[in-house]
Short mmCIF file of C-alpha atoms in Angstrom, two decimals:
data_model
loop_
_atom_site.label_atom_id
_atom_site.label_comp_id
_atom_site.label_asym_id
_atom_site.label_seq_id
_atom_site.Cartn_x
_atom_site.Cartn_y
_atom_site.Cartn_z
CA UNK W 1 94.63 102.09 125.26
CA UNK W 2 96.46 100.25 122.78
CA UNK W 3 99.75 98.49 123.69
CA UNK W 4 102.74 97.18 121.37
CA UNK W 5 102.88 100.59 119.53
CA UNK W 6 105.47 102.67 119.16
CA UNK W 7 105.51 105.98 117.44
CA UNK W 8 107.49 108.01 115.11
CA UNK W 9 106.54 111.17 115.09
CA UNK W 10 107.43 113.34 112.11
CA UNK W 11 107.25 117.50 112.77
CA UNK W 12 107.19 118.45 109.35
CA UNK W 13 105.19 116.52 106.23
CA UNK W 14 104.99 119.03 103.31
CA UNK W 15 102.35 121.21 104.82
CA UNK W 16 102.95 124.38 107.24
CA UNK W 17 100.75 127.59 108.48
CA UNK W 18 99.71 129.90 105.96
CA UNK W 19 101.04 133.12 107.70
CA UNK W 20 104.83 132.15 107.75
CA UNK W 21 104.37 131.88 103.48
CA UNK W 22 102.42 135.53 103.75
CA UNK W 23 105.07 136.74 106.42
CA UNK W 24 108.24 135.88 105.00
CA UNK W 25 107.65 133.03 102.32
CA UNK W 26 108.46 130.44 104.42
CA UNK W 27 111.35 128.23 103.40
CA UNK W 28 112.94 130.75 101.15
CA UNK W 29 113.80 132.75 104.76
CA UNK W 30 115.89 132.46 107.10
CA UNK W 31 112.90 132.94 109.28
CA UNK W 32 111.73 129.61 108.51
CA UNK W 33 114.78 128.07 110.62
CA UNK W 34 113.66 129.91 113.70
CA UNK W 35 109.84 128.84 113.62
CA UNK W 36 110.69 125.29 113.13
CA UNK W 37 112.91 125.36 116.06
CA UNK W 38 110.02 126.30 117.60
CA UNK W 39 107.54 123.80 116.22
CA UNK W 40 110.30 121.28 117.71
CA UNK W 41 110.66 122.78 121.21
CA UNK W 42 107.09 122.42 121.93
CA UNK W 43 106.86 118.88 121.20
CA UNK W 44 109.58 117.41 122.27
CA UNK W 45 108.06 119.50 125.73
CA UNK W 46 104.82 118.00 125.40
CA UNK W 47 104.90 114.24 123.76
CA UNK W 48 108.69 113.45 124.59
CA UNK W 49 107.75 111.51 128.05
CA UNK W 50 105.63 109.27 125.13
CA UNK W 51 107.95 109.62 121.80
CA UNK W 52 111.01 108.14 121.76
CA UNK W 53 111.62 108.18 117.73
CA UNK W 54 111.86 111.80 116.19
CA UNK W 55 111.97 112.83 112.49
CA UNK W 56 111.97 116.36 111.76
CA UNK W 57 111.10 116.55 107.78
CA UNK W 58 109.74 113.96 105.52
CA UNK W 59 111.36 114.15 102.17
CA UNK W 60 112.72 117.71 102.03
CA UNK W 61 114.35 116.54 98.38
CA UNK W 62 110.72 115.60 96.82
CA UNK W 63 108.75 118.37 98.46
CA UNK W 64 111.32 121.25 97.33
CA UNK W 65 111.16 119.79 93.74
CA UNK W 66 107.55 119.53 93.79
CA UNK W 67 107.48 123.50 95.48
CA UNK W 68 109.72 125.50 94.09
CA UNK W 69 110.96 123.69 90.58
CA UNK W 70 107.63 122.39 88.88
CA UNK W 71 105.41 124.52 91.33
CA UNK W 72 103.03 121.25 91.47
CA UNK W 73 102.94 121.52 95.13
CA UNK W 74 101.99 124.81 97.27
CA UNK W 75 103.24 127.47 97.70
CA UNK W 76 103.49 126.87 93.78
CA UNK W 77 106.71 128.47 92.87
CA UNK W 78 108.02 127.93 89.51
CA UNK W 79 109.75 129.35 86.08
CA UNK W 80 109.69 128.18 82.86
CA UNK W 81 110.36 125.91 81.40
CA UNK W 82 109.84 123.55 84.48
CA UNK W 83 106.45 124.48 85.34
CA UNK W 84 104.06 128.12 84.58
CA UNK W 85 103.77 129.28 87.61
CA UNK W 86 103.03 133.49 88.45
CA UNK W 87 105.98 133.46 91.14
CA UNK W 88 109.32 131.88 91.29
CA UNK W 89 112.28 130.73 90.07
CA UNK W 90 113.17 127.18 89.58
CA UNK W 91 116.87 127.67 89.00
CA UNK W 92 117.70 129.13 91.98
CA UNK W 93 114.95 128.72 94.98
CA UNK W 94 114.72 124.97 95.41
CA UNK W 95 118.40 125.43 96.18
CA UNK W 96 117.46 128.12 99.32
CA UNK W 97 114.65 126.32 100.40
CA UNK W 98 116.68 123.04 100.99
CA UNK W 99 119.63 125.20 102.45
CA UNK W 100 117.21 126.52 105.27
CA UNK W 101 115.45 123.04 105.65
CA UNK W 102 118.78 121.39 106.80
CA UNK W 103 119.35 124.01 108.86
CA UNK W 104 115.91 123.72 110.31
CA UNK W 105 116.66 120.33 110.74
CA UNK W 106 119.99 121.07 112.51
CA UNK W 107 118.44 123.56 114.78
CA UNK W 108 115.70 120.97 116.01
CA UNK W 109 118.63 118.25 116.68
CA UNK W 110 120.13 121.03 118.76
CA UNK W 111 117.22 121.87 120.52
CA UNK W 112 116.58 117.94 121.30
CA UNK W 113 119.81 117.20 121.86
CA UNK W 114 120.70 119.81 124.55
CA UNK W 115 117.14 120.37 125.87
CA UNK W 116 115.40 116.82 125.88
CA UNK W 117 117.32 114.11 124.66
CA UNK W 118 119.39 112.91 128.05
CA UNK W 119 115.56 112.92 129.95
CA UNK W 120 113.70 111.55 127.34
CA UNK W 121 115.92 109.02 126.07
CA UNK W 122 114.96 109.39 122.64
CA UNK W 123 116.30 109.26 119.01
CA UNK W 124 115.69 112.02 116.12
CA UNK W 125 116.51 111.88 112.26
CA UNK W 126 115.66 113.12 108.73
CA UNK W 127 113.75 111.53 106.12
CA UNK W 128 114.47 111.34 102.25
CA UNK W 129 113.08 109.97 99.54
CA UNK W 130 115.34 108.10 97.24
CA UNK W 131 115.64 106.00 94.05
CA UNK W 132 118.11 103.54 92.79
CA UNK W 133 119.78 105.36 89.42
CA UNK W 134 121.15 102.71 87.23
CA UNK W 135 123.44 103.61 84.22
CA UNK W 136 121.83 103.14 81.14
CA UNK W 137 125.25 102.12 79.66
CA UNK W 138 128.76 100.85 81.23
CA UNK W 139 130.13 104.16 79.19
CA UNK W 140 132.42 106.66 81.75
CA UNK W 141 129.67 109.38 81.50
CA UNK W 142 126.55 107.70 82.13
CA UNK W 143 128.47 106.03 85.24
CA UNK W 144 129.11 109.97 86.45
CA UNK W 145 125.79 110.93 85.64
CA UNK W 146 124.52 108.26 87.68
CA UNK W 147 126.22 109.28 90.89
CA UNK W 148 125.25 112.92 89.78
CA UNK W 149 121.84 111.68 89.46
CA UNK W 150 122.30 110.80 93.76
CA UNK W 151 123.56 113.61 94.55
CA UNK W 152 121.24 116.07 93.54
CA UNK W 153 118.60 113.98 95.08
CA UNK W 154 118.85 112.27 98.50
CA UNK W 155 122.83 113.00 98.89
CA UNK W 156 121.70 116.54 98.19
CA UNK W 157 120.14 116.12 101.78
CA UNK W 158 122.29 113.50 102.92
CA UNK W 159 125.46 114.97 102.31
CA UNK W 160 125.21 118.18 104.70
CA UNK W 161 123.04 116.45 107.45
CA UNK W 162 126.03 113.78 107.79
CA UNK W 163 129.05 115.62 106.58
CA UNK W 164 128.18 119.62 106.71
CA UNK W 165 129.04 120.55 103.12
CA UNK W 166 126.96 119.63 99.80
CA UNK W 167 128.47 117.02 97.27
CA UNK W 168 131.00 117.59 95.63
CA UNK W 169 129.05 116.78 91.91
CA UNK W 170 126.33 119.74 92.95
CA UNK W 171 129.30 122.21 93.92
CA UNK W 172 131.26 121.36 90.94
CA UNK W 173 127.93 121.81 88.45
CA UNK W 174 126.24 124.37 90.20
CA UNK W 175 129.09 126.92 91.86
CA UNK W 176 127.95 130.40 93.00
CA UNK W 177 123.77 129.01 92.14
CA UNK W 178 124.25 126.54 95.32
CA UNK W 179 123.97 128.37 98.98
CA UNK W 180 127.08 127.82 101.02
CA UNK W 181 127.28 127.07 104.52
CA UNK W 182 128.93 129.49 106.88
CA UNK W 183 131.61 127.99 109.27
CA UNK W 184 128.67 128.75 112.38
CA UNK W 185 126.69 126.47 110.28
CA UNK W 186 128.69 123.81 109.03
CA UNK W 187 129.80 123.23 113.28
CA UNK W 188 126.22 123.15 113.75
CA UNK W 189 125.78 120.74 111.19
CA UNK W 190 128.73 118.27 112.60
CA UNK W 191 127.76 119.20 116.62
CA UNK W 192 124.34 118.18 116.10
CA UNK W 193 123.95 115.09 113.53
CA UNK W 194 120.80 112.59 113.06
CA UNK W 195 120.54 109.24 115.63
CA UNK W 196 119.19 107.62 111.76
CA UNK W 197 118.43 108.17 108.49
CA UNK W 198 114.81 107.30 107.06
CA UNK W 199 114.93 106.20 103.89
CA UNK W 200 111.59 106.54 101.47
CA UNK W 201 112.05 104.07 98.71
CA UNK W 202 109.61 102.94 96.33
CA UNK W 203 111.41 102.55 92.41
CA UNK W 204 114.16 103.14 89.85
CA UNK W 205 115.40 104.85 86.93
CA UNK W 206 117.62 104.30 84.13
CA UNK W 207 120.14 107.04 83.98
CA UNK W 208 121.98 108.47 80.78
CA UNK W 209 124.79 111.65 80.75
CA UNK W 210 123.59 114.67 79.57
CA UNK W 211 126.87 116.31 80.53
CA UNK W 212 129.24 115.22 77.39
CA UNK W 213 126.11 114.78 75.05
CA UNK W 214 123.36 117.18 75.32
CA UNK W 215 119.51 115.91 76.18
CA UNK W 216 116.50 117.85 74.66
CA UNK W 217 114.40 117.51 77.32
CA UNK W 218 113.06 115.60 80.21
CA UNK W 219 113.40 114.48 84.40
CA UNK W 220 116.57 115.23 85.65
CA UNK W 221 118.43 117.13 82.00
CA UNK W 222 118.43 120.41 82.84
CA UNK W 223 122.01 121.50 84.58
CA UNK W 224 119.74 122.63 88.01
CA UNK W 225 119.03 119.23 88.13
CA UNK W 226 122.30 117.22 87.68
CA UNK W 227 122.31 116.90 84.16
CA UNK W 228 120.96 113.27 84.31
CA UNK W 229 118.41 112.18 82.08
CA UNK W 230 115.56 109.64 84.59
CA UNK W 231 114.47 107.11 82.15
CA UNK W 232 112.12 104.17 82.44
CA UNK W 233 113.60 101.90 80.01
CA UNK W 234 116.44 101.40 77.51
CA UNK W 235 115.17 100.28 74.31
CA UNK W 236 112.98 97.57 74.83
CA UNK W 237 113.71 97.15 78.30
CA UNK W 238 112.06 98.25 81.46
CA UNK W 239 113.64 98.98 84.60
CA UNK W 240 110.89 97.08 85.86
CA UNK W 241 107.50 95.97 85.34
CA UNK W 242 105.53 99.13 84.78
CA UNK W 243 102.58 99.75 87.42
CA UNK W 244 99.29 101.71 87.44
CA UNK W 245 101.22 104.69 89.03
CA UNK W 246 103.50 106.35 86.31
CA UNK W 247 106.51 106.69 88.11
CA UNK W 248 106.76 103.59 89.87
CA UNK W 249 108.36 100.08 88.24
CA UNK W 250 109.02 97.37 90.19
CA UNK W 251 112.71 96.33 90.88
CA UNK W 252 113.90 95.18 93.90
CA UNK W 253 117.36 94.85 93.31
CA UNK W 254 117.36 98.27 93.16
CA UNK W 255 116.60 98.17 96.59
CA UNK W 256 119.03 96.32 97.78
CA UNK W 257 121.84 98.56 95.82
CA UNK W 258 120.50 101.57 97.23
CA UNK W 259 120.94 100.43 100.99
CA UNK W 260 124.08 98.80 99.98
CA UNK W 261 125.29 102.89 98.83
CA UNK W 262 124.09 104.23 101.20
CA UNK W 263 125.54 102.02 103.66
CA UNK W 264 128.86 103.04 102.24
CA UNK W 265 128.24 106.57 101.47
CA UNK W 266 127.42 107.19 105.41
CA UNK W 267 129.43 104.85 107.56
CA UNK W 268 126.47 102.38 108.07
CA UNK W 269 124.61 105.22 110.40
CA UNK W 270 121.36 103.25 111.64
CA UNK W 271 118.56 102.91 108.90
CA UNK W 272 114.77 102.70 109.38
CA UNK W 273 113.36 102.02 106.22
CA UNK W 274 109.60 104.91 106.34
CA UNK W 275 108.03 104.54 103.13
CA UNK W 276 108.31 101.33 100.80
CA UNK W 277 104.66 100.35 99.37
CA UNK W 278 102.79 99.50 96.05
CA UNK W 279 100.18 102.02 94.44
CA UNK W 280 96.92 100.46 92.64
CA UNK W 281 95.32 102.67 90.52
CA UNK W 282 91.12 102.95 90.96
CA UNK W 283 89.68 102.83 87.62
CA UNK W 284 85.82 104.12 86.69
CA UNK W 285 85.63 100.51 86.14
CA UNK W 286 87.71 99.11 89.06
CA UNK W 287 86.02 96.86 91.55
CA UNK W 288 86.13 96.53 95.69
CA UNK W 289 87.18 93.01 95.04
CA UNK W 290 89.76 93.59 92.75
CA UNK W 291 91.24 95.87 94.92
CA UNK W 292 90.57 93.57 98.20
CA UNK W 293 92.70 91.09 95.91
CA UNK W 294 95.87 92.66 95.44
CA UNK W 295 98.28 89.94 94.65
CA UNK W 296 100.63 92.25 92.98
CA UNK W 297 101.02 94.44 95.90
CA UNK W 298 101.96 90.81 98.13
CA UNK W 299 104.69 90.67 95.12
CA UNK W 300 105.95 93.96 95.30
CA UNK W 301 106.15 93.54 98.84
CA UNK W 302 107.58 90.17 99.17
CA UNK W 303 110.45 91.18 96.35
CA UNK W 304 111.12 94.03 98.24
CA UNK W 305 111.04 92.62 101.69
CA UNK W 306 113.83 90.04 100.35
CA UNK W 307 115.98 92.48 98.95
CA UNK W 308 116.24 94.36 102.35
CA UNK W 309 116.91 90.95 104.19
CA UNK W 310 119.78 90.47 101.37
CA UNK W 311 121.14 94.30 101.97
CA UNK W 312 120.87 93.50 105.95
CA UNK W 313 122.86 90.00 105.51
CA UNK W 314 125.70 92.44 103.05
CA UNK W 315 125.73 94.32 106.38
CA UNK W 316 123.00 97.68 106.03
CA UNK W 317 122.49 99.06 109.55
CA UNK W 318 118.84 98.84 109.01
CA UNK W 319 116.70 99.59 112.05
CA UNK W 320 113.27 98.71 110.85
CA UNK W 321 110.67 98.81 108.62
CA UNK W 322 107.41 100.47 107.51
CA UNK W 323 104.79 99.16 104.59
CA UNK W 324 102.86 102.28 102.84
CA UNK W 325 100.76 102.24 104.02
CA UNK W 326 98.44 100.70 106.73
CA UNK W 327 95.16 102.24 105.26
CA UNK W 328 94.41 103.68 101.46
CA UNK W 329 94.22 107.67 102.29
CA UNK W 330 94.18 111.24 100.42
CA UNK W 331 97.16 110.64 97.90
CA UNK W 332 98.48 114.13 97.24
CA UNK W 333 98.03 115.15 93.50
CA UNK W 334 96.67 111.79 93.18
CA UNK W 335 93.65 112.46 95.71
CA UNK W 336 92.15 109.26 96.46
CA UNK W 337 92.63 107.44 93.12
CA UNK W 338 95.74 105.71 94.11
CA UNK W 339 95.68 103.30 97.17
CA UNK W 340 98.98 102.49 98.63
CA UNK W 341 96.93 100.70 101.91
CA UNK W 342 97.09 96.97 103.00
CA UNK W 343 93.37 97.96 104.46
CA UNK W 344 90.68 99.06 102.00
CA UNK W 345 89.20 102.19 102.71
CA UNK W 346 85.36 103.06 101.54
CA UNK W 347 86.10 106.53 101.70
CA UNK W 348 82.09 107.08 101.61
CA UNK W 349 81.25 105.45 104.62
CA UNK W 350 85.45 105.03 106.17
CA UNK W 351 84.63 101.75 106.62
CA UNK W 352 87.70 99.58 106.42
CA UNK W 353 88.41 95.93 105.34
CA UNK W 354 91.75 94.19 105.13
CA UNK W 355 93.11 93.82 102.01
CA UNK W 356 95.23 90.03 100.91
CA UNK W 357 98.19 91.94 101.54
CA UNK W 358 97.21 92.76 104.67
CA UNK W 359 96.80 89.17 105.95
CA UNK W 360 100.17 88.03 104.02
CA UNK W 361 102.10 90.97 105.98
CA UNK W 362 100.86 89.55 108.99
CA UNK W 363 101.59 86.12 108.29
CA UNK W 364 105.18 87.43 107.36
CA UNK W 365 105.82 89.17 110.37
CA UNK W 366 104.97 86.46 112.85
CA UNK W 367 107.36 84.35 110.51
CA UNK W 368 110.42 86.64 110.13
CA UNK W 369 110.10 87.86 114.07
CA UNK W 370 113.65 86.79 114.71
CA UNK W 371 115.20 88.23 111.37
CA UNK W 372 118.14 89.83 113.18
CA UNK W 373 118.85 86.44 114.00
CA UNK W 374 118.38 84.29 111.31
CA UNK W 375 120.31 87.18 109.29
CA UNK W 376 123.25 86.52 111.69
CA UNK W 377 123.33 82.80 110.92
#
C-alpha cells in the first residue's frame, strides 16, 4: 500500500470507445454530452471515497486541433488544406466538437457537484494546454493578434468554462461558424464552474498579424484559427533555445507571463500546474547513458521551476505542480522516440532507472518543501 500519494484522476485523455464514433461520431453529437455524464457518474460512485482531485478532459484545445483540423489524431477528420483526410471539415467541426466538450465538462461538474461533492469532499476542473504568444513586433496588430492567438487556444476553453460565452476575438472573427450557447447552457455553465484550472505548459511562440497583412501559409494563419501566424523566431532570433522536439524551445519567462495572464484573465481561480516537462529525442545513435545524463532536462526544469516561484511571489493562485513525466512512456505520434521521463524506461525489458533529473527533482523538493512560505517572506 503506498502512502503520501494523492491522485488526480482525469476521465477523459484523448481516447474514448469505438462505438460512440460508429453510433453518433462522438464529439460532433450532442450525444457525446450525455455518455460522458455517464462516464463521470460512475466514478465519482466508485473511486470518490479515494479521489479527492477531479479533472474531466485533458487538453480539449490540442486534441480537437489534432482531431478534427489536421486529422493527425483519430477519429481523423480533416479538409484541405489543413490535413487530407476522407471525412471532415476543418473549418467548421473542431468548433462543434469543443462546443459539446465544455458542455460535457459542465454536465460532469453538475453531476459531482449535486451528487458527490458535499460527501466526498472533493475538487473537479478542466485541463488545457497553453503557450505563451509573444508579439513579434510592438506594432498595434501583432499586439491583437497575440491576444487572438490566446483566445483561440486555451481562452477558447477557458473563456466558457469560467465565464459561459466564447471570447470576444473568436465571436468577432468567426460569427455564425462558432456554436452559440443557449441561455439553458450558458446557466449551466455559470451554476456549475471548475474548483481549478490545470494548466499544460511546455513552450512559446512568436506571434505576427495576419489580420491587416495577409500570411501565405503556416500554424495559426488561416481565419479558423485566429489569424495569427506561430513562429519560432524573428530573424535571427529564437524564442528559445531550440530542442530535439520540433515544437518545443525553451523560455521560461514565458512561463511566468502566461500564469501572470491567466491570473488576470480569471480572477486568480486556483491553479495546479499538470504538464510542464522536457522531451529528449532517441537517436539510432543515442546512448542509455546519454539519456541517464540529462542535464538539459535539470535546466529546463530548474528555469521553469523559478519562473513559477516568480509568478507565485507576483501573486498566481497556483495549487501545485507536476513534472512530465515520472517515467519515459508511449509518446503519441511520437511513439516511444521522445522521452519526457525523469526515470529511464528500457521499454524491452520495462526495467526502469532514475535518470539525473530524477535525483535533482528530489533534491529540489526536499529543499523548496516550505515554498508557500518562503514565497510569503
Amino acid at each position: 500500500m503506498f502512502t503520501g500519494i494523492t491522485p488526480f484522476v482525469t476521465l477523459n485523455h484523448f481516447d474514448y470507445p469505438q462505438e460512440l464514433e460508429n453510433r453518433f461520431k462522438s464529439w460532433l453529437s450532442s450525444e457525446m454530452q450525455k455518455d460522458f455524464g455517464y462516464l463521470a457518474d460512475i466514478c465519482f460512485k466508485h473511486f470518490g471515497d479515494r479521489v479527492k482531485h477531479w479533472i474531466t478532459i485533458n487538453e480539449p484545445n490540442q486534441h480537437i486541433s489534432l482531431a478534427y483540423r489536421s486529422g493527425l489524431f483519430p477519429p481523423a477528420r480533416c479538409s484541405m488544406p489543413y490535413g487530407n483526410c476522407t471525412h471532415g471539415n476543418s473549418e467548421t467541426e473542431p468548433f462543434i466538437a469543443a462546443h459539446n466538450m465544455i458542455l460535457a465538462h459542465a454536465k460532469a461538474i453538475q453531476i459531482y457537484r449535486t451528487k458527490y461533492q458535499r460527501e466526498q469532499k472533493g475538487i473537479i476542473g478542466i485541463v488545457v494546454q497553453t503557450s505563451w504568444f509573444e508579439p513579434i513586433s510592438d506594432s498595434i496588430a501583432d499586439k491583437n493578434a497575440a491576444e487572438r492567438a490566446q483566445s483561440f487556444y486555451s481562452n477558447w476553453i477557458l473563456d466558457p468554462v469560467v465565464y459561459g460565452k466564447y471570447p470576444e476575438e473568436m465571436v468577432n472573427l468567426l460569427g455564425s461558424a462558432l456554436p452559440k450557447f443557449s441561455s439553458n447552457e450558458m446557466n449551466s455553465l455559470m451554476s456549475y464552474k471548475s474548483d481549478f484550472l490545470g494548466i499544460n505548459h511546455y513552450t512559446s511562440y512568436f506571434i505576427q498579424d495576419c489580420l491587416i497583412t495577409a500570411c501565405n501559409s503556416g500554424d495559426g494563419a488561416s481565419k479558423s484559427e485566429g489569424l495569427a501566424l506561430k513562429l519560432d523566431r524573428k530573424g535571427n532570433v529564437s524564442i528559445g533555445e531550440l530542442t530535439d522536439v520540433n515544437w518545443q524551445h525553451i523560455d521560461p519567462n514565458g512561463f511566468r507571463k502566461m500564469l501572470n495572464y491567466l491570473k488576470n484573465r480569471y480572477h486568480n481561480i486556483p491553479m495546479y500546474i499538470t504538464e510542464n516537462g522536457f522531451g529528449q529525442l532517441q537517436k539510432p545513435e543515442t546512448t542509455v547513458e546519454e539519456l541517464l545524463h540529462d542535464t538539459k532536462r535539470i535546466q529546463y526544469l530548474s528555469g521553469y521551476l523559478d519562473a513559477l516561484k516568480a509568478a507565485m511571489r507576483d501573486g498566481a493562485n497556483v495549487k501545485g505542480y507536476f513534472a512530465w513525466s515520472l517515467l519515459d512512456n508511449f509518446e503519441w505520434l511520437y511513439g516511444y522516440k521522445v522521452r519526457f521521463g525523469l526515470f529511464h524506461v528500457d521499454f524491452t525489458t520495462l526495467k526502469r532507472t532514475p535518470k539525473q533529473s530524477a535525483t535533482w527533482y528530489k533534491n529540489f523538493i526536499e529543499q523548496n518543501v516550505n515554498i508557500e512560505d518562503q514565497i510569503d517572506k
